[in-house]
Coordinates of C-alpha atoms in Angstrom, one line a residue:
Chain A
M313 CA -243.4 -233.8 169.2
K314 CA -240.8 -231.1 169.8
Y315 CA -239.9 -230.0 173.4
P316 CA -238.5 -226.8 174.8
L317 CA -234.9 -227.5 176.2
F318 CA -234.2 -225.8 179.5
I319 CA -230.5 -225.0 180.4
T320 CA -229.6 -224.7 184.0
Q321 CA -226.2 -225.2 184.0
H322 CA -223.7 -222.4 182.9
G323 CA -221.9 -223.0 179.8
E324 CA -221.7 -222.5 176.3
L325 CA -224.1 -223.6 172.9
K326 CA -221.8 -224.2 169.8
R327 CA -221.6 -225.8 166.7
E328 CA -219.9 -228.9 166.1
S329 CA -219.8 -230.0 162.4
N330 CA -223.2 -230.1 161.8
S331 CA -224.7 -230.5 165.2
L332 CA -225.5 -227.9 168.1
V333 CA -223.8 -228.7 171.2
F334 CA -224.0 -227.6 174.8
S335 CA -220.9 -227.4 176.5
G336 CA -221.6 -227.0 180.5
E337 CA -219.8 -227.0 183.8
L338 CA -220.7 -230.6 184.2
I339 CA -221.9 -232.1 180.8
K340 CA -221.3 -231.9 177.2
K341 CA -224.3 -233.0 175.0
A342 CA -225.2 -232.9 171.4
I343 CA -228.7 -231.3 171.2
P344 CA -231.4 -233.1 169.1
L345 CA -232.6 -230.3 166.9
A346 CA -235.4 -231.9 165.2
Q347 CA -236.7 -232.4 168.7
I348 CA -236.5 -229.0 170.3
S349 CA -239.1 -226.3 169.7
E350 CA -236.9 -223.7 171.5
I351 CA -234.4 -223.1 174.1
H352 CA -234.6 -221.3 177.5
C353 CA -231.4 -220.5 179.5
L354 CA -231.9 -220.3 183.0
A355 CA -228.5 -220.1 183.8
R356 CA -225.4 -218.2 182.2
V357 CA -225.0 -219.2 178.7
S358 CA -223.1 -218.2 175.7
L359 CA -223.7 -218.4 172.0
T360 CA -221.1 -218.8 169.6
S361 CA -221.5 -217.9 166.0
G362 CA -221.7 -221.3 164.9
A363 CA -224.7 -221.7 167.4
I364 CA -226.3 -218.5 165.9
D365 CA -226.1 -219.8 162.2
I366 CA -227.7 -223.0 163.0
L367 CA -230.4 -221.6 165.4
S368 CA -231.2 -219.0 162.8
E369 CA -231.3 -221.7 160.0
K370 CA -233.8 -223.9 161.9
S371 CA -235.6 -220.7 163.5
I372 CA -235.4 -221.9 166.8
P373 CA -235.7 -219.1 169.3
V374 CA -233.5 -218.9 172.4
H375 CA -234.6 -217.1 175.5
F376 CA -232.5 -215.9 178.1
Y377 CA -233.7 -215.4 181.9
T378 CA -232.3 -213.8 184.9
T379 CA -231.0 -216.2 187.6
K380 CA -234.5 -215.2 189.4
G381 CA -236.4 -216.6 186.2
D382 CA -237.2 -213.1 184.9
Y383 CA -237.2 -212.9 181.3
K384 CA -234.3 -210.9 180.0
G385 CA -234.1 -211.2 176.0
S386 CA -234.2 -213.4 173.2
F387 CA -232.3 -214.5 170.2
I388 CA -234.9 -214.3 167.5
N389 CA -234.8 -215.3 163.8
D390 CA -238.2 -214.3 162.5
A391 CA -238.0 -216.1 159.2
S392 CA -241.6 -214.9 158.1
P393 CA -243.0 -211.3 159.4
R394 CA -246.6 -211.5 159.9
G395 CA -247.9 -208.0 159.4
K396 CA -251.1 -209.4 158.2
L397 CA -251.9 -211.2 161.0
H398 CA -250.8 -208.6 163.5
L399 CA -253.4 -206.5 161.6
K400 CA -255.9 -209.0 162.1
Q401 CA -254.7 -209.0 165.9
A402 CA -255.3 -205.4 166.2
E403 CA -258.9 -205.5 164.4
H404 CA -260.0 -207.8 167.1
Y405 CA -258.7 -206.0 169.8
L406 CA -260.1 -202.6 168.6
N407 CA -263.7 -204.0 168.0
P408 CA -265.1 -204.2 171.8
E409 CA -267.3 -207.1 171.0
K410 CA -264.5 -209.3 169.3
R411 CA -262.0 -208.3 172.0
A412 CA -264.4 -209.6 174.8
Y413 CA -265.4 -212.7 173.1
I414 CA -261.7 -213.8 173.0
A415 CA -261.2 -212.4 176.6
Q416 CA -264.1 -214.6 177.9
Q417 CA -263.0 -217.6 176.3
M418 CA -259.4 -217.1 178.1
V419 CA -260.7 -216.8 181.4
Q420 CA -263.2 -219.7 180.8
G421 CA -259.9 -221.4 179.8
I422 CA -258.2 -220.5 183.0
Q423 CA -261.3 -221.7 185.1
N424 CA -261.4 -225.0 182.8
N425 CA -257.6 -225.6 183.9
M426 CA -258.2 -224.7 187.6
A427 CA -261.2 -226.9 188.2
F428 CA -259.4 -229.8 186.0
T429 CA -256.3 -229.9 188.0
L430 CA -258.2 -229.4 191.5
S431 CA -260.5 -232.3 190.8
R432 CA -257.3 -234.4 189.9
W433 CA -256.4 -234.0 193.3
G434 CA -259.7 -235.1 194.8
I435 CA -261.3 -231.8 195.3
N436 CA -264.8 -230.6 194.1
P437 CA -264.3 -226.9 193.5
V438 CA -267.8 -225.7 194.0
K439 CA -267.1 -222.4 194.9
L440 CA -264.9 -221.8 191.8
N441 CA -267.5 -223.9 189.6
S442 CA -270.3 -221.7 190.7
I443 CA -268.6 -218.7 189.0
S444 CA -270.2 -218.1 185.3
V445 CA -268.0 -216.4 182.8
E446 CA -270.4 -216.3 180.0
G447 CA -271.5 -212.7 178.6
S448 CA -269.2 -210.8 180.9
S449 CA -268.1 -207.3 180.3
M450 CA -264.3 -206.5 180.0
E451 CA -264.6 -204.9 183.5
E452 CA -266.3 -208.0 184.7
L453 CA -263.8 -210.4 183.2
M454 CA -261.0 -208.6 185.0
G455 CA -262.8 -208.9 188.6
I456 CA -263.7 -212.7 187.9
E457 CA -260.3 -213.4 186.8
A458 CA -259.0 -212.0 190.3
Q459 CA -261.9 -213.9 191.8
L460 CA -260.8 -217.4 190.3
W461 CA -257.0 -217.0 191.2
N462 CA -257.8 -216.1 194.8
L463 CA -260.1 -219.1 195.2
Y464 CA -257.7 -221.2 193.3
Y465 CA -254.8 -220.3 196.0
A466 CA -257.1 -221.2 198.9
Y467 CA -258.1 -224.7 197.2
F468 CA -254.2 -225.4 196.3
G469 CA -253.3 -224.4 200.3
E470 CA -255.9 -227.0 201.2
V471 CA -254.5 -229.6 198.8
L472 CA -250.8 -229.1 199.9
G473 CA -252.0 -229.0 203.6
V474 CA -251.0 -225.6 204.3
K475 CA -253.1 -223.5 206.7
D476 CA -254.3 -220.1 205.4
F477 CA -252.1 -220.1 202.3
K478 CA -251.5 -216.7 200.9
R479 CA -250.0 -215.9 197.6
T480 CA -247.2 -213.3 198.0
R481 CA -244.9 -212.1 195.4
R482 CA -242.1 -209.3 194.9
P483 CA -240.7 -211.1 197.1
P484 CA -242.1 -214.6 197.6
E485 CA -242.4 -215.1 201.4
D486 CA -242.2 -219.0 201.5
E487 CA -241.1 -222.0 199.5
I488 CA -244.5 -222.5 197.8
N489 CA -244.6 -219.0 196.5
A490 CA -241.0 -219.2 195.6
L491 CA -241.7 -222.1 193.5
I492 CA -245.0 -220.5 192.1
S493 CA -243.0 -217.3 191.2
Y494 CA -240.2 -218.9 189.4
G495 CA -242.9 -221.3 187.6
N496 CA -244.9 -218.3 186.6
G497 CA -241.6 -216.5 185.0
V498 CA -240.7 -219.7 183.1
V499 CA -244.1 -220.2 181.9
Y500 CA -244.5 -216.4 180.7
G501 CA -241.3 -217.6 178.8
L502 CA -243.0 -220.5 177.3
A503 CA -246.0 -218.5 176.3
L504 CA -243.8 -215.7 174.7
S505 CA -242.4 -218.7 172.6
S506 CA -245.5 -220.3 171.7
V507 CA -246.8 -216.9 170.8
L508 CA -244.0 -215.8 168.6
K509 CA -243.8 -219.3 166.8
A510 CA -247.4 -218.7 165.9
G511 CA -246.5 -215.6 164.3
L512 CA -248.5 -213.4 166.8
D513 CA -247.7 -209.8 167.9
P514 CA -246.9 -210.8 171.6
S515 CA -247.8 -207.2 172.7
I516 CA -251.1 -207.4 171.6
G517 CA -253.2 -209.4 174.5
F518 CA -256.9 -209.4 174.9
L519 CA -257.4 -210.0 178.5
H520 CA -254.6 -208.2 179.8
E521 CA -254.2 -204.5 178.4
P522 CA -251.5 -203.6 176.3
S523 CA -248.9 -202.4 178.7
E524 CA -245.2 -201.5 178.6
K525 CA -243.8 -203.7 181.2
R526 CA -244.6 -207.2 179.7
Y527 CA -246.2 -208.7 176.5
S528 CA -249.6 -209.0 177.4
L529 CA -250.6 -211.8 174.9
A530 CA -247.9 -213.8 176.5
L531 CA -249.5 -213.2 179.8
D532 CA -252.9 -214.1 178.4
I533 CA -251.7 -217.5 177.3
A534 CA -249.6 -218.1 180.3
D535 CA -252.4 -217.5 182.7
V536 CA -254.6 -220.4 181.0
F537 CA -251.8 -222.8 181.2
K538 CA -250.4 -222.0 184.8
P539 CA -252.8 -224.8 186.7
L540 CA -251.3 -227.5 184.1
Y541 CA -247.9 -226.4 183.9
V542 CA -246.8 -224.8 187.2
F543 CA -249.3 -225.9 189.9
S544 CA -249.3 -229.4 188.5
T545 CA -245.6 -229.5 188.8
I546 CA -245.5 -228.0 192.2
K547 CA -247.8 -230.6 193.6
A548 CA -245.9 -233.5 192.1
L549 CA -242.6 -232.2 193.6
I550 CA -244.2 -232.0 197.0
K551 CA -246.0 -235.1 196.7
N552 CA -243.2 -236.9 195.8
K553 CA -241.0 -235.0 198.6
V554 CA -238.2 -233.9 196.2
M555 CA -237.8 -230.5 197.6
K556 CA -235.4 -230.3 200.4
R557 CA -235.0 -227.0 202.6
S558 CA -231.5 -226.6 201.3
D559 CA -233.3 -226.1 197.9
F560 CA -234.4 -222.6 199.0
S561 CA -232.4 -219.6 200.2
R562 CA -234.0 -217.4 202.7
N563 CA -233.2 -213.8 202.9
K564 CA -235.0 -211.5 205.5
N565 CA -238.6 -211.8 204.3
S566 CA -237.8 -213.6 201.0
V567 CA -237.6 -217.0 199.9
Y568 CA -235.8 -218.1 196.4
L569 CA -235.1 -221.1 194.8
S570 CA -231.3 -222.0 195.0
R571 CA -229.5 -223.3 192.0
E572 CA -230.1 -227.0 192.7
G573 CA -233.6 -226.2 193.4
K574 CA -234.1 -224.4 190.0
R575 CA -232.8 -227.3 188.6
K576 CA -235.0 -230.0 190.3
F577 CA -238.2 -227.7 189.6
L578 CA -237.2 -227.4 185.8
E579 CA -236.6 -231.1 185.5
A580 CA -240.1 -231.6 187.1
L581 CA -241.7 -229.0 184.7
T582 CA -240.0 -230.8 181.6
D583 CA -242.0 -234.3 182.9
T584 CA -245.0 -232.1 183.1
L585 CA -244.5 -230.9 179.7
R586 CA -243.5 -234.1 178.3
R587 CA -246.5 -235.8 179.5
T588 CA -249.0 -236.9 176.4
V589 CA -252.8 -237.5 176.1
Y590 CA -254.6 -238.8 173.4
Y591 CA -256.5 -236.5 171.1
K592 CA -259.1 -237.8 169.4
P593 CA -259.7 -235.5 166.2
W594 CA -256.0 -236.3 165.4
R595 CA -256.0 -240.0 166.3
R596 CA -252.8 -239.2 168.0
S597 CA -251.3 -238.0 171.1
M598 CA -250.4 -234.5 172.2
S599 CA -247.8 -233.2 174.6
Y600 CA -248.8 -230.9 177.4
R601 CA -246.2 -228.5 175.8
F602 CA -247.8 -228.4 172.7
M603 CA -251.1 -227.6 173.9
M604 CA -250.1 -224.0 174.4
D605 CA -248.6 -224.1 171.0
Y606 CA -251.8 -225.3 169.8
E607 CA -253.6 -222.6 171.9
A608 CA -251.8 -219.9 169.9
R609 CA -252.3 -221.5 166.7
R610 CA -256.5 -221.8 167.3
L611 CA -256.3 -218.1 168.1
V612 CA -254.5 -217.5 164.9
R613 CA -257.2 -219.6 163.0
H614 CA -259.8 -217.3 165.0
L615 CA -258.4 -214.3 164.1
K616 CA -258.1 -215.4 160.2
G617 CA -261.7 -216.4 160.4
K618 CA -261.0 -220.2 159.8
S619 CA -262.4 -221.2 162.9
K620 CA -264.0 -220.0 166.1
Y621 CA -261.6 -219.9 169.1
K622 CA -263.2 -221.8 172.0
A623 CA -261.6 -221.9 175.5
F624 CA -259.1 -224.8 176.3
K625 CA -260.6 -227.4 178.3
P626 CA -258.5 -230.5 179.4
W627 CA -260.5 -233.3 177.5
W628 CA -259.0 -236.2 179.3
R629 CA -259.3 -237.7 183.0
Chain B
M175 CA -225.0 -188.8 169.7
K176 CA -225.5 -192.7 169.4
Y177 CA -223.8 -194.7 166.5
P178 CA -224.2 -198.3 165.4
L179 CA -221.0 -200.5 165.7
F180 CA -220.2 -202.6 162.6
I181 CA -218.3 -205.7 163.0
T182 CA -216.3 -207.0 160.2
Q183 CA -213.9 -209.1 161.9
H184 CA -214.8 -212.7 163.2
G185 CA -214.4 -212.7 167.0
E186 CA -216.5 -212.6 170.3
L187 CA -218.5 -209.9 172.3
K188 CA -217.6 -210.3 176.0
R189 CA -217.6 -208.6 179.1
E190 CA -214.6 -207.7 181.3
S191 CA -215.4 -206.3 184.5
N192 CA -218.3 -203.8 183.8
S193 CA -217.4 -203.3 180.0
L194 CA -218.3 -204.8 176.9
V195 CA -215.4 -206.1 174.8
F196 CA -214.7 -207.3 171.4
S197 CA -212.0 -209.7 171.0
G198 CA -211.2 -210.3 167.4
E199 CA -208.7 -211.9 165.2
L200 CA -206.9 -209.0 164.8
I201 CA -207.7 -206.4 167.4
K202 CA -209.4 -206.4 170.9
K203 CA -211.3 -203.3 172.0
A204 CA -213.5 -202.1 174.5
I205 CA -216.7 -200.9 173.1
P206 CA -217.9 -197.4 174.4
L207 CA -221.6 -198.5 175.3
A208 CA -222.7 -194.9 175.9
Q209 CA -222.2 -194.0 172.3
I210 CA -223.3 -197.5 170.8
S211 CA -227.2 -197.4 169.6
E212 CA -227.0 -200.9 168.0
I213 CA -224.3 -203.6 166.8
H214 CA -224.3 -205.1 163.3
C215 CA -222.5 -208.1 163.3
L216 CA -221.5 -208.5 159.4
A217 CA -218.9 -211.3 160.4
R218 CA -218.9 -214.3 162.5
V219 CA -219.4 -213.1 166.1
S220 CA -220.2 -214.9 169.1
L221 CA -222.0 -213.8 172.5
T222 CA -221.0 -214.4 175.8
S223 CA -223.3 -214.6 178.8
G224 CA -221.8 -211.6 180.1
A225 CA -222.1 -209.9 176.9
I226 CA -225.7 -210.7 176.9
D227 CA -226.3 -209.3 180.3
I228 CA -224.6 -205.9 179.6
L229 CA -226.8 -205.5 176.2
S230 CA -230.0 -206.7 177.8
E231 CA -229.5 -204.3 180.6
K232 CA -228.6 -201.3 178.4
S233 CA -231.2 -202.5 175.6
I234 CA -228.9 -202.5 172.8
P235 CA -230.0 -204.7 170.0
V236 CA -227.3 -207.0 168.2
H237 CA -228.3 -207.9 164.7
F238 CA -226.7 -210.9 162.8
Y239 CA -226.2 -210.9 158.9
T240 CA -224.7 -213.7 156.6
T241 CA -221.4 -212.9 155.0
K242 CA -223.6 -211.9 152.1
G243 CA -225.2 -209.1 153.9
D244 CA -228.5 -210.7 154.4
Y245 CA -230.4 -210.3 157.7
K246 CA -230.3 -213.4 159.8
G247 CA -231.6 -212.7 163.0
S248 CA -231.2 -210.6 166.3
F249 CA -231.0 -210.4 169.9
I250 CA -233.5 -208.4 171.1
N251 CA -234.3 -207.2 174.5
D252 CA -237.6 -205.2 174.2
A253 CA -237.7 -203.3 177.6
S254 CA -241.0 -202.0 176.7
P255 CA -243.4 -203.9 174.8
R256 CA -245.6 -201.5 172.9
G257 CA -248.9 -202.9 172.2
K258 CA -250.8 -199.6 172.1
L259 CA -248.4 -198.2 169.5
H260 CA -248.9 -201.2 167.6
L261 CA -252.6 -200.6 167.6
K262 CA -252.1 -197.1 166.2
Q263 CA -250.0 -198.4 163.5
A264 CA -252.6 -201.1 162.5
E265 CA -255.4 -198.3 162.7
H266 CA -253.5 -196.1 160.1
Y267 CA -252.9 -199.1 157.9
L268 CA -256.4 -200.1 158.0
N269 CA -257.8 -196.8 157.0
P270 CA -256.9 -196.3 153.4
E271 CA -256.8 -192.5 153.3
K272 CA -254.3 -192.7 156.3
R273 CA -252.2 -195.3 154.8
A274 CA -252.2 -193.7 151.7
Y275 CA -251.1 -190.3 153.5
I276 CA -248.2 -192.0 155.1
A277 CA -247.2 -193.7 151.7
Q278 CA -247.3 -190.8 149.8
Q279 CA -245.2 -188.9 152.3
M280 CA -242.6 -191.7 152.0
V281 CA -242.5 -191.5 148.3
Q282 CA -242.1 -187.8 148.5
G283 CA -239.1 -188.6 150.9
I284 CA -237.4 -190.9 148.5
Q285 CA -237.7 -188.4 145.6
N286 CA -236.6 -185.8 148.1
N287 CA -233.1 -187.5 148.9
M288 CA -232.7 -188.9 145.4
A289 CA -233.0 -185.2 144.0
F290 CA -230.8 -184.1 146.7
T291 CA -227.8 -186.6 146.3
L292 CA -228.2 -185.8 142.5
S293 CA -227.9 -182.0 142.4
R294 CA -224.9 -182.5 145.2
W295 CA -223.0 -184.5 142.4
G296 CA -223.9 -181.7 139.8
I297 CA -226.9 -183.2 138.2
N298 CA -230.0 -181.2 137.6
P299 CA -232.4 -184.1 137.7
V300 CA -235.5 -182.7 135.8
K301 CA -237.0 -185.8 134.7
L302 CA -236.9 -187.0 138.4
N303 CA -238.2 -183.6 139.5
S304 CA -241.0 -183.6 137.1
I305 CA -243.0 -186.7 138.7
S306 CA -245.7 -185.4 140.9
V307 CA -246.3 -187.6 144.1
E308 CA -248.8 -185.5 145.6
G309 CA -252.5 -186.9 145.8
S310 CA -251.7 -190.3 144.2
S311 CA -253.6 -193.6 145.1
M312 CA -251.7 -196.7 146.6
E313 CA -251.5 -198.2 143.3
E314 CA -250.3 -195.3 141.6
L315 CA -247.5 -194.8 144.3
M316 CA -246.4 -198.4 143.4
G317 CA -245.7 -197.3 140.1
I318 CA -244.5 -194.0 140.7
E319 CA -241.5 -195.8 143.1
A320 CA -240.6 -198.0 140.5
Q321 CA -240.3 -195.1 138.1
L322 CA -238.2 -192.8 140.7
W323 CA -235.9 -195.4 141.2
N324 CA -235.3 -196.4 137.4
L325 CA -234.6 -192.9 136.8
Y326 CA -232.1 -192.6 139.8
Y327 CA -230.3 -195.7 138.6
A328 CA -230.0 -194.2 134.9
Y329 CA -228.7 -190.7 136.7
F330 CA -226.5 -192.6 139.1
G331 CA -224.8 -194.5 136.1
E332 CA -224.0 -191.0 134.5
V333 CA -222.4 -189.7 137.7
L334 CA -220.1 -192.8 137.8
G335 CA -219.5 -192.4 134.1
V336 CA -220.8 -196.1 133.5
K337 CA -222.7 -196.2 130.4
D338 CA -226.2 -197.9 130.3
F339 CA -225.9 -198.7 134.0
K340 CA -228.6 -201.2 134.8
R341 CA -229.7 -202.5 138.3
T342 CA -229.1 -206.2 138.7
R343 CA -229.8 -208.3 141.9
R344 CA -229.8 -211.8 142.7
P345 CA -227.2 -211.9 141.8
P346 CA -225.5 -208.6 141.3
E347 CA -223.7 -208.8 137.9
D348 CA -221.0 -206.0 138.3
E349 CA -219.1 -204.2 141.0
I350 CA -221.5 -201.4 141.1
N351 CA -224.5 -203.6 141.8
A352 CA -222.4 -205.8 144.1
L353 CA -222.0 -202.5 146.3
I354 CA -225.4 -201.3 146.1
S355 CA -226.9 -205.2 147.1
Y356 CA -224.6 -205.0 149.9
G357 CA -225.3 -201.8 150.9
N358 CA -229.1 -202.2 150.8
G359 CA -229.0 -205.1 153.0
V360 CA -227.0 -203.5 155.9
V361 CA -229.4 -200.3 155.3
Y362 CA -232.6 -202.5 155.7
G363 CA -231.0 -203.8 158.9
L364 CA -230.3 -200.2 160.0
A365 CA -233.9 -199.3 159.3
L366 CA -235.0 -202.3 161.3
S367 CA -233.1 -201.4 164.2
S368 CA -234.4 -197.8 164.0
V369 CA -238.0 -199.2 163.8
L370 CA -237.5 -201.4 166.7
K371 CA -236.0 -198.6 168.8
A372 CA -238.9 -196.5 168.4
G373 CA -241.3 -199.3 169.6
L374 CA -242.9 -199.7 166.0
D375 CA -244.1 -203.1 164.7
P376 CA -241.3 -203.7 161.8
S377 CA -244.1 -205.9 160.2
I378 CA -246.8 -203.3 159.5
G379 CA -245.6 -200.9 156.6
F380 CA -247.4 -198.5 154.7
L381 CA -245.9 -198.3 151.5
H382 CA -244.8 -202.1 151.2
E383 CA -247.6 -204.5 152.0
P384 CA -247.1 -206.6 154.9
S385 CA -245.3 -209.7 153.6
E386 CA -243.9 -212.9 155.0
K387 CA -240.5 -212.2 153.7
R388 CA -239.3 -209.0 154.9
Y389 CA -240.3 -206.6 157.6
S390 CA -242.0 -204.0 155.4
L391 CA -241.7 -201.1 157.8
A392 CA -238.0 -201.7 157.6
L393 CA -238.3 -201.6 153.7
D394 CA -240.4 -198.6 153.8
I395 CA -238.0 -196.4 156.2
A396 CA -234.7 -198.2 154.3
D397 CA -236.1 -196.9 151.1
V398 CA -236.2 -193.3 151.9
F399 CA -232.7 -193.3 153.1
K400 CA -230.9 -195.6 150.5
P401 CA -230.0 -192.2 148.4
L402 CA -228.3 -190.5 151.4
Y403 CA -226.7 -193.8 152.8
V404 CA -225.9 -196.3 150.3
F405 CA -225.5 -194.4 147.1
S406 CA -223.3 -191.4 148.7
T407 CA -221.1 -193.9 150.3
I408 CA -220.6 -195.8 146.7
K409 CA -219.9 -192.4 145.2
A410 CA -217.3 -191.6 147.7
L411 CA -215.7 -195.1 147.5
I412 CA -215.2 -194.4 143.5
K413 CA -214.6 -191.1 143.6
N414 CA -211.6 -191.5 146.2
K415 CA -210.6 -194.9 144.0
V416 CA -210.9 -196.8 147.3
M417 CA -212.0 -199.8 145.7
K418 CA -209.8 -202.3 144.1
R419 CA -210.3 -205.3 141.6
S420 CA -209.4 -207.7 144.3
D421 CA -212.1 -206.4 146.7
F422 CA -214.7 -208.5 144.5
S423 CA -215.1 -212.1 143.8
R424 CA -216.4 -212.9 140.5
N425 CA -218.1 -216.0 139.9
K426 CA -219.6 -216.6 136.5
N427 CA -222.6 -214.1 136.1
S428 CA -222.4 -212.7 139.8
V429 CA -220.0 -210.2 141.4
Y430 CA -219.7 -210.1 145.4
L431 CA -217.7 -208.0 147.9
S432 CA -214.6 -209.7 149.1
R433 CA -214.1 -209.7 152.9
E434 CA -211.9 -206.6 152.4
G435 CA -214.2 -205.2 150.2
K436 CA -216.9 -205.3 152.5
R437 CA -214.6 -204.0 155.3
K438 CA -213.9 -201.0 153.3
F439 CA -217.8 -200.3 152.4
L440 CA -218.7 -200.3 155.6
E441 CA -215.9 -198.1 157.0
A442 CA -217.1 -195.7 154.1
L443 CA -220.9 -196.2 155.5
T444 CA -219.6 -195.4 158.9
D445 CA -218.0 -192.1 157.7
T446 CA -221.3 -191.3 155.8
L447 CA -223.5 -192.3 158.9
R448 CA -221.1 -190.0 161.5
R449 CA -221.2 -187.0 159.2
T450 CA -223.4 -184.1 160.9
V451 CA -225.5 -181.3 159.8
Y452 CA -226.7 -178.4 161.8
Y453 CA -230.4 -178.8 162.5
K454 CA -232.0 -175.4 163.4
P455 CA -235.1 -176.4 165.3
W456 CA -232.8 -178.1 167.8
R457 CA -230.0 -175.5 167.6
R458 CA -227.6 -178.4 167.3
S459 CA -226.3 -180.9 164.9
M460 CA -227.9 -184.0 163.6
S461 CA -226.0 -187.1 162.4
Y462 CA -227.0 -188.9 159.3
R463 CA -227.4 -192.1 161.1
F464 CA -229.7 -190.2 163.7
M465 CA -232.0 -188.7 160.8
M466 CA -233.5 -192.3 160.3
D467 CA -234.0 -192.9 164.0
Y468 CA -235.7 -189.5 164.1
E469 CA -237.7 -190.5 160.9
A470 CA -239.1 -193.6 162.9
R471 CA -239.9 -191.2 165.9
R472 CA -241.7 -188.8 163.8
L473 CA -243.8 -191.5 162.4
V474 CA -244.6 -192.7 165.9
R475 CA -245.7 -188.7 166.6
H476 CA -247.8 -189.0 163.8
L477 CA -249.6 -192.2 164.7
K478 CA -249.8 -191.1 168.2
G479 CA -251.7 -187.9 166.7
K480 CA -248.8 -185.4 168.2
S481 CA -247.7 -183.9 164.9
K482 CA -248.5 -184.7 161.3
Y483 CA -245.7 -186.7 159.6
K484 CA -244.2 -185.0 156.7
A485 CA -241.7 -186.2 154.2
F486 CA -238.2 -186.4 155.1
K487 CA -236.4 -183.5 153.1
P488 CA -232.6 -182.7 153.3
W489 CA -232.5 -179.4 154.5
W490 CA -228.7 -178.5 154.0
R491 CA -226.7 -177.8 151.2

């Protein structure tokens, strides 16, 4: 099973004999390439030409983020351009019925993941479950998705014991929102990575309209997994009292994670992503991280007409 | 007018105060960012995090090649994903008539450029000009393109005074073929860069079938400009007696450029790309390099239905 590597320390990726090594301010460490699916640099990281050689040889993408967690750019070696798959993607987007089918499944997937996390936290999300996604048009789906998130934020506030929790962004106005914003930025990067690895065109989404600001397919896939990846991680951090006041920096109306706060969040996110659950059809375990890769691959199979894409639904307890 | 920067020396791209600086084995030089469209690293080049910041801010892609000149990977910051344009591209590919129209114009463009370079070198390419591209089907176009290249190689051998010149690749078997192979690799990178800058999906070509080996749209655009970029440059190098025996390395049946040979070729190619000619509709000059960017932009306008794509034809003498 391969996992993403999050780099949270300033430093340099370089080659030493035949290994990739990260040399940071505090540590120097060989990177076990066989276990790495992609590298996310959330601190200032340099790439030596030797590192570029290895990364390109092994087709391991490297994504760069600003210190706020916004996506900045990638080093990509696309060993196999997938024009035919991109054409299939366009076909499914351009056909209203085909597009609506995929978008519906995605909204259903969001709802499934929301309900799953909430019931794990001891909540019976009656209001959330009462919403029906089936047979909705694209216009309806947009509304339903917004409604689902609003309900989820309210439930999540309840779980954390925060009264009248409100999602605020640009800027996040409190600690929880700072964690959500940072987490969403990173999960967007994870989704972009899953989508690129599957050979899909990240700019053609189904639920999100293609835009010139963000990769809409990465937004689609990220949304499905936010409850499982971001909100589970925040819940664990709060429950285990990991975060301290000093892990946040306040500035007028905005709250952001400090460097140490980011490190803590990413460590906990890595724990979440490495968690595995038994998947019967394979007779072996699947990691949380791989679920997203698998989602992108299932979409590929759907587009190629090999199997029907069905909403992701946590199958374990 | 912006130009590509070819880096042919091992070294490092880094930030110094607010500038991008290349620090190589022999030279250290500030890079005039306002004049740079993209960077092609044909030697071993490292990227510091400071360089990544500036490159991402200015949306300047960096392409990496093996020392043989094969494309290896890119650092890309796509500031504006173009899903809508990719959908238009797919529409034109999927509609047989629309696809054939674009492919015809491209083959016509190849023929125009071949004829132009040949007549500059004092040859009247009667056989080449007698071939008609108009109204050909996709199947016919493939055959026509191959026929055009075979004729062109024969003419080119004549121009260089090489008897029975034969194009050989993987490996190139003589000096001229070594130059063509290296030049074609670099021009593929230039085309990829033009296509990415225009926001097109490089994996959906019109003349070349989408494949999993190469970006087919980059192949399409590269082909149109090979006579003008690669063959003009080789002709100039030979005419001016720039290349020496020591600029090539021989190994059994294969001939490759040495490091100094590559440097010389890229210097001459840069001269070619910086050449400008007056373009009446704009009442100003256009560089050879920009013609390829412009070609990609004209294709974008065609796909968006803003103007009809017409084969590129050198308009000067």
